[in-house]
mmCIF file of N, CA and C in Angstrom:
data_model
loop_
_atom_site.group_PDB
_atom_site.id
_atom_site.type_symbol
_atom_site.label_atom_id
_atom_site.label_comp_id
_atom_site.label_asym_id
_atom_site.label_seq_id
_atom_site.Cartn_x
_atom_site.Cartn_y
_atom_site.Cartn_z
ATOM 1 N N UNK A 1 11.627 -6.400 -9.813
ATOM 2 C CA UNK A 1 12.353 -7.617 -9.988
ATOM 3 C C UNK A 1 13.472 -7.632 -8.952
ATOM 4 N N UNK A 2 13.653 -8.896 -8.037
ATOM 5 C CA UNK A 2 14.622 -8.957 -7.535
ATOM 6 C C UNK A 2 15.759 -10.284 -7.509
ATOM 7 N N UNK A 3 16.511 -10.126 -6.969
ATOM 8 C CA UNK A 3 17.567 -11.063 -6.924
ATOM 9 C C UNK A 3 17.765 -11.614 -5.827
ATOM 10 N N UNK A 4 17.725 -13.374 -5.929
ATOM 11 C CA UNK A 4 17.100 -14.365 -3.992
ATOM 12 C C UNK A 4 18.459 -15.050 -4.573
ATOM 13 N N UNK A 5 18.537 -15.671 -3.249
ATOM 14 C CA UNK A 5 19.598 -16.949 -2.845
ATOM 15 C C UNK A 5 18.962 -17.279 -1.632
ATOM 16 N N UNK A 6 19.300 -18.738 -1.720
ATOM 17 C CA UNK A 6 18.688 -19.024 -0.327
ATOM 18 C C UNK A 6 20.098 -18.887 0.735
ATOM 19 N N UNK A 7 19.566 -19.255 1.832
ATOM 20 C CA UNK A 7 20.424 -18.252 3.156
ATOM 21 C C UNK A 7 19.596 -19.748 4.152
ATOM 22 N N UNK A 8 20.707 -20.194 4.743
ATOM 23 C CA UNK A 8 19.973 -21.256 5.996
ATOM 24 C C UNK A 8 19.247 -21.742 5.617
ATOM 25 N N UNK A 9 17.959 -22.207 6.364
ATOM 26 C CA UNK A 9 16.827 -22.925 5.861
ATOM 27 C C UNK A 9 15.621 -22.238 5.182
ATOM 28 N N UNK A 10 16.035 -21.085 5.043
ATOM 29 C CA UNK A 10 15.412 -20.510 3.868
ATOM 30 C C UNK A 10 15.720 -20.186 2.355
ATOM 31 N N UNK A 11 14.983 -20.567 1.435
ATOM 32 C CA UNK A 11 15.440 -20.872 0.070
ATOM 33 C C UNK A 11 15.318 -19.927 -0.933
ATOM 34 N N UNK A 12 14.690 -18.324 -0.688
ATOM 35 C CA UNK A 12 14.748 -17.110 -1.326
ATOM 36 C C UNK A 12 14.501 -16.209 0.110
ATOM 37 N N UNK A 13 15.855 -15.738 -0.140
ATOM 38 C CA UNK A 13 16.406 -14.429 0.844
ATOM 39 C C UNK A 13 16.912 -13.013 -0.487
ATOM 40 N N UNK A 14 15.869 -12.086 -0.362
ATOM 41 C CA UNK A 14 16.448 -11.184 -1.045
ATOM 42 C C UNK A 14 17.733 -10.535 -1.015
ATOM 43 N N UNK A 15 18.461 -10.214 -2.161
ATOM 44 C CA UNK A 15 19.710 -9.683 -2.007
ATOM 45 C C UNK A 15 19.756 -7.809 -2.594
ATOM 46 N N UNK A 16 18.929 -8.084 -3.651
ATOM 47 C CA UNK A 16 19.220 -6.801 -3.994
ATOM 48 C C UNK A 16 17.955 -6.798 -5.076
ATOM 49 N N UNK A 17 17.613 -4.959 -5.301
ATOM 50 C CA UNK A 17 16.480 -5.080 -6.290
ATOM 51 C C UNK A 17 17.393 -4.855 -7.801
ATOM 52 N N UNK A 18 16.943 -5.521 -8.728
ATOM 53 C CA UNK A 18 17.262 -5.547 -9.966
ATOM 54 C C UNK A 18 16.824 -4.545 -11.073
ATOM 55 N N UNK A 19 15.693 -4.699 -10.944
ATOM 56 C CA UNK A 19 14.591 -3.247 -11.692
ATOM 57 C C UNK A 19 13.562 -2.949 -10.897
ATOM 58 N N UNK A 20 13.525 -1.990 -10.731
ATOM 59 C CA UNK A 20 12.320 -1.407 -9.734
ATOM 60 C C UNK A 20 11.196 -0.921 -11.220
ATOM 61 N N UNK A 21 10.300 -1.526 -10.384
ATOM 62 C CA UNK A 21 8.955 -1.520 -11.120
ATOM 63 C C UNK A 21 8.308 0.390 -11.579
ATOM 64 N N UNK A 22 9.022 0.973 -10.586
ATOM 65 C CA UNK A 22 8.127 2.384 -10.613
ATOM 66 C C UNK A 22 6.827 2.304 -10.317
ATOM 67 N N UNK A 23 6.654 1.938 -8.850
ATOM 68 C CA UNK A 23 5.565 1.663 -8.402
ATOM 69 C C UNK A 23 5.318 2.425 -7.062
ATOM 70 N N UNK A 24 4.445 3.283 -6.809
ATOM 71 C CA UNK A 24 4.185 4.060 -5.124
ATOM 72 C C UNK A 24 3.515 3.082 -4.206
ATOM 73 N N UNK A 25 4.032 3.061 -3.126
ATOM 74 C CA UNK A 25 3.631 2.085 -2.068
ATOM 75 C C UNK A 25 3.082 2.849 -0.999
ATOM 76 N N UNK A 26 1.788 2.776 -0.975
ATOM 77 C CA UNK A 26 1.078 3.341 0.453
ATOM 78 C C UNK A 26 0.570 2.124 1.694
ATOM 79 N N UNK A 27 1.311 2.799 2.986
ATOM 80 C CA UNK A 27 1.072 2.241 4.062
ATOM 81 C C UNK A 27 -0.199 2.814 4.921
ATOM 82 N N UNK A 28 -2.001 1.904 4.888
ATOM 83 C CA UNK A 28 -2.691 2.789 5.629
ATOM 84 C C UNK A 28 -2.771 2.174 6.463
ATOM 85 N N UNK A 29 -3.187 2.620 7.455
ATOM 86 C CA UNK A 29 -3.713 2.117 9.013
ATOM 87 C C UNK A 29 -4.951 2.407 9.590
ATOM 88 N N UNK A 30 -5.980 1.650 9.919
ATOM 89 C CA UNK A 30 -7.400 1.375 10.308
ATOM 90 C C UNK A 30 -7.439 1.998 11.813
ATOM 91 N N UNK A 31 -6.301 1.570 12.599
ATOM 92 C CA UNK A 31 -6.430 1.618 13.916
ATOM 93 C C UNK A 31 -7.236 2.100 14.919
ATOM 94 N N UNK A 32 -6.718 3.266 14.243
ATOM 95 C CA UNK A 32 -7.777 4.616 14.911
ATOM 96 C C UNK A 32 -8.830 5.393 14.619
ATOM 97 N N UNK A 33 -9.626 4.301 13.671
ATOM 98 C CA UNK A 33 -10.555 5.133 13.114
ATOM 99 C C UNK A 33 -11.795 4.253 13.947
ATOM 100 N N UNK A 34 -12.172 5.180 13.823
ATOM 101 C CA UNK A 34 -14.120 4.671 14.651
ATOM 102 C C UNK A 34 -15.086 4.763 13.480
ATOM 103 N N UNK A 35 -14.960 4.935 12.559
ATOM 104 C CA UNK A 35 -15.751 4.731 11.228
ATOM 105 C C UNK A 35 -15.673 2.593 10.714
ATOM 106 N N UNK A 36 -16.408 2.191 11.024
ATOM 107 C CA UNK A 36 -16.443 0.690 10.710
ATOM 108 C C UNK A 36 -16.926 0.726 9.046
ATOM 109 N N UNK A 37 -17.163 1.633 8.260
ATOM 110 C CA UNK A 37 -16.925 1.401 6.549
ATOM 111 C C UNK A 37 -16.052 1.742 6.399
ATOM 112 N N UNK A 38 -14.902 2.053 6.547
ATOM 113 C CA UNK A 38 -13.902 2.991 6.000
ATOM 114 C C UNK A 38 -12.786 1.487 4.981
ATOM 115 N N UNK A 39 -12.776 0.381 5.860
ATOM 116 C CA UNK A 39 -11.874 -0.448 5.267
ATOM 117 C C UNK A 39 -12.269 -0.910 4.184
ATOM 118 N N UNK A 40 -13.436 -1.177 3.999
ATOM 119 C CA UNK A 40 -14.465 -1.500 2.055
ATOM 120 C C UNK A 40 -14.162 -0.742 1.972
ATOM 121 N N UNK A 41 -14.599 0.657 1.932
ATOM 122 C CA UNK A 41 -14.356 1.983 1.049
ATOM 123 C C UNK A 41 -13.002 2.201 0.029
ATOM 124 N N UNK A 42 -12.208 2.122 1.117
ATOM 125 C CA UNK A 42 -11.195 1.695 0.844
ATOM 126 C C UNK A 42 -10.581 1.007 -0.273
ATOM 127 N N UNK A 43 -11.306 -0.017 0.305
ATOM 128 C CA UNK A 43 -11.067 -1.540 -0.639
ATOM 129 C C UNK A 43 -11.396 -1.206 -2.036
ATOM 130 N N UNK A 44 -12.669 -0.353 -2.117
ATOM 131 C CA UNK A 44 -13.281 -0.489 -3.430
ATOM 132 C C UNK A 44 -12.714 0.525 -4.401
ATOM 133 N N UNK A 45 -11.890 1.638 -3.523
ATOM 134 C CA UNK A 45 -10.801 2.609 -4.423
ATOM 135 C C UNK A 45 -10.433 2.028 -4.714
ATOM 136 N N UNK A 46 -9.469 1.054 -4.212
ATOM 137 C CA UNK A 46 -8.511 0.410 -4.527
ATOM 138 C C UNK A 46 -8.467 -0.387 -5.549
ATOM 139 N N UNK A 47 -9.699 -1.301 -5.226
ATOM 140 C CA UNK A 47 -9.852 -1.996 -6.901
ATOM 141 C C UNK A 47 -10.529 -1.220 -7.715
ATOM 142 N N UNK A 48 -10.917 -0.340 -7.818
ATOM 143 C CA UNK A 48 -11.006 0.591 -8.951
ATOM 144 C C UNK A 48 -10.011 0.914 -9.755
ATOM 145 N N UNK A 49 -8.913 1.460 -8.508
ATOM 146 C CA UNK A 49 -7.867 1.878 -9.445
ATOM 147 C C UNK A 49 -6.862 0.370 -9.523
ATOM 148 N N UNK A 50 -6.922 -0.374 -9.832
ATOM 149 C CA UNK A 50 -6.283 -1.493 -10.687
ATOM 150 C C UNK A 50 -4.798 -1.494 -9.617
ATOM 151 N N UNK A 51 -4.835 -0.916 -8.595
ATOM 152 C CA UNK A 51 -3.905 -1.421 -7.154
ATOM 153 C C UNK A 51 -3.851 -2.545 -6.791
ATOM 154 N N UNK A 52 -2.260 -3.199 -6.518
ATOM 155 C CA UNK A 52 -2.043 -4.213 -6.032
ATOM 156 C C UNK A 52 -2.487 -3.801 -4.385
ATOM 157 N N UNK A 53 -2.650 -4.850 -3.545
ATOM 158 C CA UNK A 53 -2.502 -4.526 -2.126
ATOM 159 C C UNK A 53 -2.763 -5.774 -1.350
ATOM 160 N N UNK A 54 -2.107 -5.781 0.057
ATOM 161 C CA UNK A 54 -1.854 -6.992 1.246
ATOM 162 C C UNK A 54 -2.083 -6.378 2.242
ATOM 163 N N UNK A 55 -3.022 -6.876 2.733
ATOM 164 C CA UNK A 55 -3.444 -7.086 3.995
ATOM 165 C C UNK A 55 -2.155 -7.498 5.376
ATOM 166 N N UNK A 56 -1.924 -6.447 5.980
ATOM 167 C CA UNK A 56 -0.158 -7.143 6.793
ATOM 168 C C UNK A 56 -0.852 -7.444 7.826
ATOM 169 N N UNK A 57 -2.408 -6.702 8.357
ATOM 170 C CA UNK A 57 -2.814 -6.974 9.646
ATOM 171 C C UNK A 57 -4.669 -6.502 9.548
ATOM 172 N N UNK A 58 -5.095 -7.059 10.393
ATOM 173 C CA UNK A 58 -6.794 -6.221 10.138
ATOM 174 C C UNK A 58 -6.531 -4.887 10.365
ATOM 175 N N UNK A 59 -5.568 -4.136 11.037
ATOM 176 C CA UNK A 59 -5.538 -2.653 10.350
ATOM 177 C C UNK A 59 -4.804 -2.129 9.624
ATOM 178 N N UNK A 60 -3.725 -3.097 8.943
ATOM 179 C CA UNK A 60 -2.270 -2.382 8.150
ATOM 180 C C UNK A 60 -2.881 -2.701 7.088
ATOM 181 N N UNK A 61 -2.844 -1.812 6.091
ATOM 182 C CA UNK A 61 -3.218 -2.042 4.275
ATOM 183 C C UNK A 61 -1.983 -1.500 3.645
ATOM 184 N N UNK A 62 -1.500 -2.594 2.938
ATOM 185 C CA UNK A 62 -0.353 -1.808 2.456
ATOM 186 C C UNK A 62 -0.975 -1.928 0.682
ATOM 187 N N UNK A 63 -0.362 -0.679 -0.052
ATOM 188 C CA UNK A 63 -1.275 -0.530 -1.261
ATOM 189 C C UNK A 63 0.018 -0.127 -2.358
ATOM 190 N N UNK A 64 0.138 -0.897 -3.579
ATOM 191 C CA UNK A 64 0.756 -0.694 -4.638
ATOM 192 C C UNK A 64 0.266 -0.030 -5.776
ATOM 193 N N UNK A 65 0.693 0.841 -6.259
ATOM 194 C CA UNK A 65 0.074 1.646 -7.390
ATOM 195 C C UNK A 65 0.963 2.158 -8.238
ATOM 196 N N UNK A 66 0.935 1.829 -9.967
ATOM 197 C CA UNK A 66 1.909 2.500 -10.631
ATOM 198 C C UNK A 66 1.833 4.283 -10.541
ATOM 199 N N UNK A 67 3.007 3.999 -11.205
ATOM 200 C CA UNK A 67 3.239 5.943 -10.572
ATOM 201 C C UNK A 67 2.262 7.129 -11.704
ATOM 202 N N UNK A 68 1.696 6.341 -12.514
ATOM 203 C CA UNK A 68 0.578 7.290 -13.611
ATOM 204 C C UNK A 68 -0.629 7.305 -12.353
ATOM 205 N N UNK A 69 -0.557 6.342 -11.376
ATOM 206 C CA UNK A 69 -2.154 6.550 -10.600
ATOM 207 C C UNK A 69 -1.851 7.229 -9.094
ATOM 208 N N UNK A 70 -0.658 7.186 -9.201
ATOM 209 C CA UNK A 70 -0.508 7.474 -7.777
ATOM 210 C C UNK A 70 -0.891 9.084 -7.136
ATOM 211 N N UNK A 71 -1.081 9.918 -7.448
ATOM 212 C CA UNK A 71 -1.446 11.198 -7.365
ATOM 213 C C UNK A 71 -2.679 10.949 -6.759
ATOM 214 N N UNK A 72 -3.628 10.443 -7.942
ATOM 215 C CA UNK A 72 -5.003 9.877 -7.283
ATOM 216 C C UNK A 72 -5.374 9.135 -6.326
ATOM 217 N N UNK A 73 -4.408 8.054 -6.085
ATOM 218 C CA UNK A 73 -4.817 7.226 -5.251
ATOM 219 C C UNK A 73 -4.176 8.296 -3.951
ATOM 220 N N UNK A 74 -2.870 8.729 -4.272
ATOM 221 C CA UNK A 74 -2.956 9.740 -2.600
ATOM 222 C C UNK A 74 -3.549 11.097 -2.452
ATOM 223 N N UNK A 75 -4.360 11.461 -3.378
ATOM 224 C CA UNK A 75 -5.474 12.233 -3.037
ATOM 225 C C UNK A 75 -6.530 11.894 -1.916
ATOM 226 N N UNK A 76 -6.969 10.946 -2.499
ATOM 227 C CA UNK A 76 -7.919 10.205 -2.226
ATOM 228 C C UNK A 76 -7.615 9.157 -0.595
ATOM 229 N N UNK A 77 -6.730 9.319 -0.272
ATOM 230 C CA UNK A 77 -5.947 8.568 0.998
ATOM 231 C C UNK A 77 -6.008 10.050 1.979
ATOM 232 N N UNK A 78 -5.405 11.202 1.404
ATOM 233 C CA UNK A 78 -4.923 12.111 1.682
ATOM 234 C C UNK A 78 -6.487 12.852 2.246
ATOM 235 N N UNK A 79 -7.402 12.857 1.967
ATOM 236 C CA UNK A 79 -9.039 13.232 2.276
ATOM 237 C C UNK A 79 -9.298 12.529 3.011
ATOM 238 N N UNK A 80 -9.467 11.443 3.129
ATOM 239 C CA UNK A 80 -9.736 10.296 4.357
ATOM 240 C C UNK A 80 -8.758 10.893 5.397
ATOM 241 N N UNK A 81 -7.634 11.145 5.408
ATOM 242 C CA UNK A 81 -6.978 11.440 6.367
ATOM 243 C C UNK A 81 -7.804 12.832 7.471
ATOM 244 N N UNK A 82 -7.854 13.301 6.331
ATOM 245 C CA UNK A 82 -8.293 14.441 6.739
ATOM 246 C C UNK A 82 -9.485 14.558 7.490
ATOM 247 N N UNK A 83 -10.397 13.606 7.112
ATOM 248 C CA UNK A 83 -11.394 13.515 7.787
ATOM 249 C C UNK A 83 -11.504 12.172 9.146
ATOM 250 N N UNK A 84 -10.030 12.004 9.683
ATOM 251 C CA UNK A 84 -9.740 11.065 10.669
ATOM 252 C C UNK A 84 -10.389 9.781 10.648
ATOM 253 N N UNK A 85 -10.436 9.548 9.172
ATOM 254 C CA UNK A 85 -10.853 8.118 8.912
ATOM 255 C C UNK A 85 -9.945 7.175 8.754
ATOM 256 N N UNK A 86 -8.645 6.990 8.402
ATOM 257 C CA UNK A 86 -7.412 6.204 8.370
ATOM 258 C C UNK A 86 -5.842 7.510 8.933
ATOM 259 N N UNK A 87 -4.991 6.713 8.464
ATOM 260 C CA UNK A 87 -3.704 7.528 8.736
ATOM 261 C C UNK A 87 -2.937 6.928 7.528
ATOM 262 N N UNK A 88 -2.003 7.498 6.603
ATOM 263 C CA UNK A 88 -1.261 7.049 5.690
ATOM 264 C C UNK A 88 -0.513 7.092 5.562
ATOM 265 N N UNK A 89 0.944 6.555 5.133
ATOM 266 C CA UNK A 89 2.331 6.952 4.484
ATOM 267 C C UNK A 89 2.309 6.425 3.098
ATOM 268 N N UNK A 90 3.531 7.701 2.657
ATOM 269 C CA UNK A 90 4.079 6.897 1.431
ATOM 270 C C UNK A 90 5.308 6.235 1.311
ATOM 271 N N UNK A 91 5.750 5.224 0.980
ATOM 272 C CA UNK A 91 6.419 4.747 0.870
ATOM 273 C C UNK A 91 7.792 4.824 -0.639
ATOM 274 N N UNK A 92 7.574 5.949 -1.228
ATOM 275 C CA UNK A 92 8.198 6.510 -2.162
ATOM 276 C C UNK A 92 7.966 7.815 -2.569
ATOM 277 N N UNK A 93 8.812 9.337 -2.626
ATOM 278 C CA UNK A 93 8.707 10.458 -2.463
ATOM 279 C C UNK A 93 8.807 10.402 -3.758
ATOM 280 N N UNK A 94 10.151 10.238 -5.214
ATOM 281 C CA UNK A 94 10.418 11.277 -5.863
ATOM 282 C C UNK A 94 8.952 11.070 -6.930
#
C-alpha cells in the first residue's frame, strides 16, 4: 500500500510506502540466453506459483512472490541461472 499526491501534470506521484505487502521481487533477464524456451518456461513457473509479474521489456521479467513462496520460486530462478539460461536478482534480502 502506498501513499500518491499528484505532483505537476501528473495525478499519482508516490510519496511513501504505507504497508509493505511482504512480498520478494525478482528481477530476470532473457538477454543473454540463447535458449528461445526459456521465457514460457518461465512463464509457466510463474503461474504455477500464483506470482504476480510485468513484463518491463521482451527481456526484463520482473516477478512478485509472497515471502511463503519465495525460496521456491528462487530456487528455481537460481538453477536456470546456473545453467546460463537467464540471469536474476532479488530485489529483497531479509
Amino acid at each position: 500500500e502506498v501513499e500518491t499526491k499528484p505532483e505537476g501534470q501528473k495525478r499519482y506521484v508516490v510519496q511513501r510506502v504505507v504497508k509493505d505487502a511482504g512480498h520478494y521481487t525478482f528481477r530476470v533477464w532473457f538477454g543473454e540466453s540463447a535458449d528461445p524456451t526459456i521465457r514460457e518456461e518461465v512463464m509457466d513457473e510463474v503461474e504455477r506459483s500464483g506470482c504476480l509479474f510485468e513484463w518491463s521489456s521482451e527481456n526484463l521479467l520482473v516477478i512478485s512472490v509472497e515471502a511463503s513462496r519465495a525460496s521456491e520460486v528462487a530456487d528455481y530462478l537460481y538453477q536456470q541461472q546456473q545453467l546460463s539460461r537467464l540471469i536474476y536478482e532479488t530485489g529483497r534480502t531479509r
